[in-house]
PDB file of C-alpha atoms in Angstrom:
ATOM      1  CA  UNK A   1     -11.796   2.371  -0.609  1.00  0.00           C
ATOM      2  CA  UNK A   2     -10.342  -1.098  -2.250  1.00  0.00           C
ATOM      3  CA  UNK A   3      -7.540  -2.495   0.209  1.00  0.00           C
ATOM      4  CA  UNK A   4      -5.123  -5.010  -0.552  1.00  0.00           C
ATOM      5  CA  UNK A   5      -2.863  -7.092   2.378  1.00  0.00           C
ATOM      6  CA  UNK A   6      -0.906  -9.898   1.754  1.00  0.00           C
ATOM      7  CA  UNK A   7      -2.798 -11.158  -0.732  1.00  0.00           C
ATOM      8  CA  UNK A   8      -1.472  -8.784  -2.958  1.00  0.00           C
ATOM      9  CA  UNK A   9       1.425 -11.457  -3.337  1.00  0.00           C
ATOM     10  CA  UNK A  10      -0.338 -14.051  -5.254  1.00  0.00           C
ATOM     11  CA  UNK A  11      -1.993 -11.454  -7.976  1.00  0.00           C
ATOM     12  CA  UNK A  12      -1.124 -11.855 -11.534  1.00  0.00           C
ATOM     13  CA  UNK A  13      -0.723  -8.403 -13.449  1.00  0.00           C
ATOM     14  CA  UNK A  14      -3.928  -9.333 -15.281  1.00  0.00           C
ATOM     15  CA  UNK A  15      -5.501  -9.754 -11.970  1.00  0.00           C
ATOM     16  CA  UNK A  16      -4.551  -6.339 -10.864  1.00  0.00           C
ATOM     17  CA  UNK A  17      -5.591  -5.322 -14.242  1.00  0.00           C
ATOM     18  CA  UNK A  18      -9.225  -6.513 -14.031  1.00  0.00           C
ATOM     19  CA  UNK A  19      -9.325  -5.184 -10.576  1.00  0.00           C
ATOM     20  CA  UNK A  20      -8.526  -1.929 -11.569  1.00  0.00           C
ATOM     21  CA  UNK A  21     -10.509  -1.565 -14.541  1.00  0.00           C
ATOM     22  CA  UNK A  22     -13.504  -2.698 -12.762  1.00  0.00           C
ATOM     23  CA  UNK A  23     -12.965  -0.054  -9.864  1.00  0.00           C
ATOM     24  CA  UNK A  24     -12.319   2.587 -13.207  1.00  0.00           C
ATOM     25  CA  UNK A  25     -15.717   1.791 -14.539  1.00  0.00           C
ATOM     26  CA  UNK A  26     -17.378   1.646 -11.187  1.00  0.00           C
ATOM     27  CA  UNK A  27     -16.029   5.115 -10.832  1.00  0.00           C
ATOM     28  CA  UNK A  28     -17.335   6.286 -14.474  1.00  0.00           C
ATOM     29  CA  UNK A  29     -20.665   5.082 -13.410  1.00  0.00           C
ATOM     30  CA  UNK A  30     -20.828   6.778  -9.440  1.00  0.00           C
ATOM     31  CA  UNK A  31     -18.882  10.029 -11.104  1.00  0.00           C
ATOM     32  CA  UNK A  32     -19.865  11.992  -7.560  1.00  0.00           C
ATOM     33  CA  UNK A  33     -17.890   9.376  -5.262  1.00  0.00           C
ATOM     34  CA  UNK A  34     -14.282   9.616  -4.807  1.00  0.00           C
ATOM     35  CA  UNK A  35     -12.762   6.292  -5.085  1.00  0.00           C
ATOM     36  CA  UNK A  36      -9.342   5.835  -3.312  1.00  0.00           C
ATOM     37  CA  UNK A  37      -7.153   3.373  -4.139  1.00  0.00           C
ATOM     38  CA  UNK A  38      -4.509   1.208  -2.321  1.00  0.00           C
ATOM     39  CA  UNK A  39      -1.241  -0.899  -2.590  1.00  0.00           C
ATOM     40  CA  UNK A  40      -0.619  -3.811  -0.382  1.00  0.00           C
ATOM     41  CA  UNK A  41       1.639  -3.661   2.406  1.00  0.00           C
ATOM     42  CA  UNK A  42       5.708  -4.255   1.782  1.00  0.00           C
ATOM     43  CA  UNK A  43       6.186  -7.057   4.481  1.00  0.00           C
ATOM     44  CA  UNK A  44       6.956 -10.055   2.961  1.00  0.00           C
ATOM     45  CA  UNK A  45      10.258 -11.805   0.644  1.00  0.00           C
ATOM     46  CA  UNK A  46       7.927 -14.455  -0.508  1.00  0.00           C
ATOM     47  CA  UNK A  47       7.052 -13.538  -3.655  1.00  0.00           C
ATOM     48  CA  UNK A  48       8.494 -10.110  -3.211  1.00  0.00           C
ATOM     49  CA  UNK A  49       9.083  -9.012  -6.616  1.00  0.00           C
ATOM     50  CA  UNK A  50       5.435  -9.731  -8.443  1.00  0.00           C
ATOM     51  CA  UNK A  51       4.153  -7.809  -4.584  1.00  0.00           C
ATOM     52  CA  UNK A  52       6.572  -4.816  -5.573  1.00  0.00           C
ATOM     53  CA  UNK A  53       5.630  -5.200  -9.004  1.00  0.00           C
ATOM     54  CA  UNK A  54       1.583  -5.380  -8.613  1.00  0.00           C
ATOM     55  CA  UNK A  55       2.277  -2.125  -6.336  1.00  0.00           C
ATOM     56  CA  UNK A  56       4.401  -0.232  -8.542  1.00  0.00           C
ATOM     57  CA  UNK A  57       1.109  -1.369 -11.385  1.00  0.00           C
ATOM     58  CA  UNK A  58      -1.256   0.058  -8.745  1.00  0.00           C
ATOM     59  CA  UNK A  59       1.026   3.327  -8.359  1.00  0.00           C
ATOM     60  CA  UNK A  60       1.231   4.121 -12.252  1.00  0.00           C
ATOM     61  CA  UNK A  61      -2.573   3.194 -12.940  1.00  0.00           C
ATOM     62  CA  UNK A  62      -3.160   5.801 -10.851  1.00  0.00           C
ATOM     63  CA  UNK A  63      -0.692   8.496 -12.230  1.00  0.00           C
ATOM     64  CA  UNK A  64      -2.311   7.531 -15.825  1.00  0.00           C
ATOM     65  CA  UNK A  65      -5.569   8.294 -14.793  1.00  0.00           C
ATOM     66  CA  UNK A  66      -5.601  10.969 -12.228  1.00  0.00           C
ATOM     67  CA  UNK A  67      -6.839   8.467  -8.988  1.00  0.00           C
ATOM     68  CA  UNK A  68      -6.517   9.068  -5.949  1.00  0.00           C
ATOM     69  CA  UNK A  69      -3.330   6.662  -3.511  1.00  0.00           C
ATOM     70  CA  UNK A  70      -3.340   5.886  -0.343  1.00  0.00           C
ATOM     71  CA  UNK A  71       0.497   4.282  -0.892  1.00  0.00           C
ATOM     72  CA  UNK A  72       0.266   1.085   1.835  1.00  0.00           C
ATOM     73  CA  UNK A  73       3.686   0.002   0.856  1.00  0.00           C
ATOM     74  CA  UNK A  74       5.438   3.221   0.850  1.00  0.00           C
ATOM     75  CA  UNK A  75       4.243   3.966   4.541  1.00  0.00           C
ATOM     76  CA  UNK A  76       5.523   0.612   5.284  1.00  0.00           C
ATOM     77  CA  UNK A  77       8.756   1.037   4.071  1.00  0.00           C
ATOM     78  CA  UNK A  78      10.016   4.306   5.130  1.00  0.00           C
ATOM     79  CA  UNK A  79      10.690   5.552   8.846  1.00  0.00           C
ATOM     80  CA  UNK A  80      13.462   8.127  10.079  1.00  0.00           C
ATOM     81  CA  UNK A  81      13.979   9.364   6.317  1.00  0.00           C
ATOM     82  CA  UNK A  82      15.359   6.068   5.026  1.00  0.00           C
ATOM     83  CA  UNK A  83      13.250   3.584   2.968  1.00  0.00           C
ATOM     84  CA  UNK A  84      14.273   0.591   3.761  1.00  0.00           C
ATOM     85  CA  UNK A  85      14.554  -2.672   0.861  1.00  0.00           C
ATOM     86  CA  UNK A  86      15.969  -5.719   0.694  1.00  0.00           C
ATOM     87  CA  UNK A  87      17.124  -7.750  -2.412  1.00  0.00           C
ATOM     88  CA  UNK A  88      15.403 -11.125  -3.603  1.00  0.00           C
ATOM     89  CA  UNK A  89      17.450 -12.726  -6.376  1.00  0.00           C
ATOM     90  CA  UNK A  90      19.129  -9.561  -7.969  1.00  0.00           C
ATOM     91  CA  UNK A  91      16.072  -7.225  -7.760  1.00  0.00           C
ATOM     92  CA  UNK A  92      15.759  -4.489  -5.153  1.00  0.00           C
ATOM     93  CA  UNK A  93      12.528  -4.380  -3.560  1.00  0.00           C
ATOM     94  CA  UNK A  94      10.747  -2.287  -0.303  1.00  0.00           C
ATOM     95  CA  UNK A  95      10.100  -3.830   2.473  1.00  0.00           C
ATOM     96  CA  UNK A  96       8.853  -2.883   5.902  1.00  0.00           C
ATOM     97  CA  UNK A  97      11.279  -1.322   7.696  1.00  0.00           C
ATOM     98  CA  UNK A  98      12.126  -2.777  10.480  1.00  0.00           C
ATOM     99  CA  UNK A  99      10.476   0.114  13.143  1.00  0.00           C
ATOM    100  CA  UNK A 100       7.162  -1.410  12.057  1.00  0.00           C
ATOM    101  CA  UNK A 101       8.273  -4.682  12.147  1.00  0.00           C
ATOM    102  CA  UNK A 102       6.632  -6.167  15.962  1.00  0.00           C
ATOM    103  CA  UNK A 103       9.751  -8.960  16.216  1.00  0.00           C
ATOM    104  CA  UNK A 104      12.746  -6.555  15.367  1.00  0.00           C
ATOM    105  CA  UNK A 105      11.163  -3.535  17.325  1.00  0.00           C
ATOM    106  CA  UNK A 106      11.401  -4.480  20.757  1.00  0.00           C
ATOM    107  CA  UNK A 107       7.233  -3.656  20.722  1.00  0.00           C
ATOM    108  CA  UNK A 108       6.374  -6.479  23.070  1.00  0.00           C
ATOM    109  CA  UNK A 109       2.792  -5.496  23.587  1.00  0.00           C
ATOM    110  CA  UNK A 110       1.704  -6.192  19.937  1.00  0.00           C
ATOM    111  CA  UNK A 111       3.556  -9.717  19.911  1.00  0.00           C
ATOM    112  CA  UNK A 112      -0.060 -11.040  18.074  1.00  0.00           C
ATOM    113  CA  UNK A 113      -0.127  -8.567  15.732  1.00  0.00           C
ATOM    114  CA  UNK A 114       1.077  -8.330  12.762  1.00  0.00           C
ATOM    115  CA  UNK A 115       2.150  -4.498  13.051  1.00  0.00           C
ATOM    116  CA  UNK A 116       3.515  -2.208  15.970  1.00  0.00           C
ATOM    117  CA  UNK A 117       1.576   1.125  17.823  1.00  0.00           C
ATOM    118  CA  UNK A 118       4.213   3.399  15.483  1.00  0.00           C
ATOM    119  CA  UNK A 119       3.481   2.349  11.858  1.00  0.00           C
ATOM    120  CA  UNK A 120      -0.344   2.753  13.116  1.00  0.00           C
ATOM    121  CA  UNK A 121      -0.235   5.855  13.781  1.00  0.00           C
ATOM    122  CA  UNK A 122       1.617   6.719  11.042  1.00  0.00           C
ATOM    123  CA  UNK A 123      -0.894   5.452   8.930  1.00  0.00           C
ATOM    124  CA  UNK A 124      -3.470   6.613  10.419  1.00  0.00           C
ATOM    125  CA  UNK A 125      -2.178  10.510  10.278  1.00  0.00           C
ATOM    126  CA  UNK A 126      -0.925   9.884   6.515  1.00  0.00           C
ATOM    127  CA  UNK A 127      -5.352   8.871   6.519  1.00  0.00           C
ATOM    128  CA  UNK A 128      -6.021  11.455   8.044  1.00  0.00           C
ATOM    129  CA  UNK A 129      -4.196  14.370   5.954  1.00  0.00           C
ATOM    130  CA  UNK A 130      -5.366  12.443   2.657  1.00  0.00           C
ATOM    131  CA  UNK A 131      -9.377  12.593   4.029  1.00  0.00           C
ATOM    132  CA  UNK A 132      -8.466  16.928   5.303  1.00  0.00           C
ATOM    133  CA  UNK A 133      -6.623  17.517   1.952  1.00  0.00           C
ATOM    134  CA  UNK A 134      -9.825  15.836   0.027  1.00  0.00           C
ATOM    135  CA  UNK A 135     -12.430  18.305   1.814  1.00  0.00           C
ATOM    136  CA  UNK A 136     -10.444  21.354   1.111  1.00  0.00           C
ATOM    137  CA  UNK A 137      -8.552  21.696   4.452  1.00  0.00           C
ATOM    138  CA  UNK A 138      -5.279  21.561   3.730  1.00  0.00           C
ATOM    139  CA  UNK A 139      -3.454  21.046   6.785  1.00  0.00           C
TER     140      UNK A 139
END
């Protein structure tokens, strides 16, 4: 599994393509290994348009090549049936839902981290379900 974090905001289309192509080639060499691709977080306005585009690039690659995707950004931006976005310039971009934002969520016990317990639990449940389904154990 390859993990992007906030550094995805600085990656170019070519950088992400090179990473995806490298993982794809490695997958061809190791056909009995399940590779899981992952988007980066949906949490910054800084270079947010590029971040959203790079995450979409990863989604598109996975769709085109039939790869498994753990969509970290998508998990960040959805809560309570709502998709949270903001507008940067004139582009709407996905953003971390306020429910998962330490500064706005009221979760003071997490004041020295960058996420909340709710966000961690949401991502853990999604990861568990993905692993279960990959093993043929549909919940």
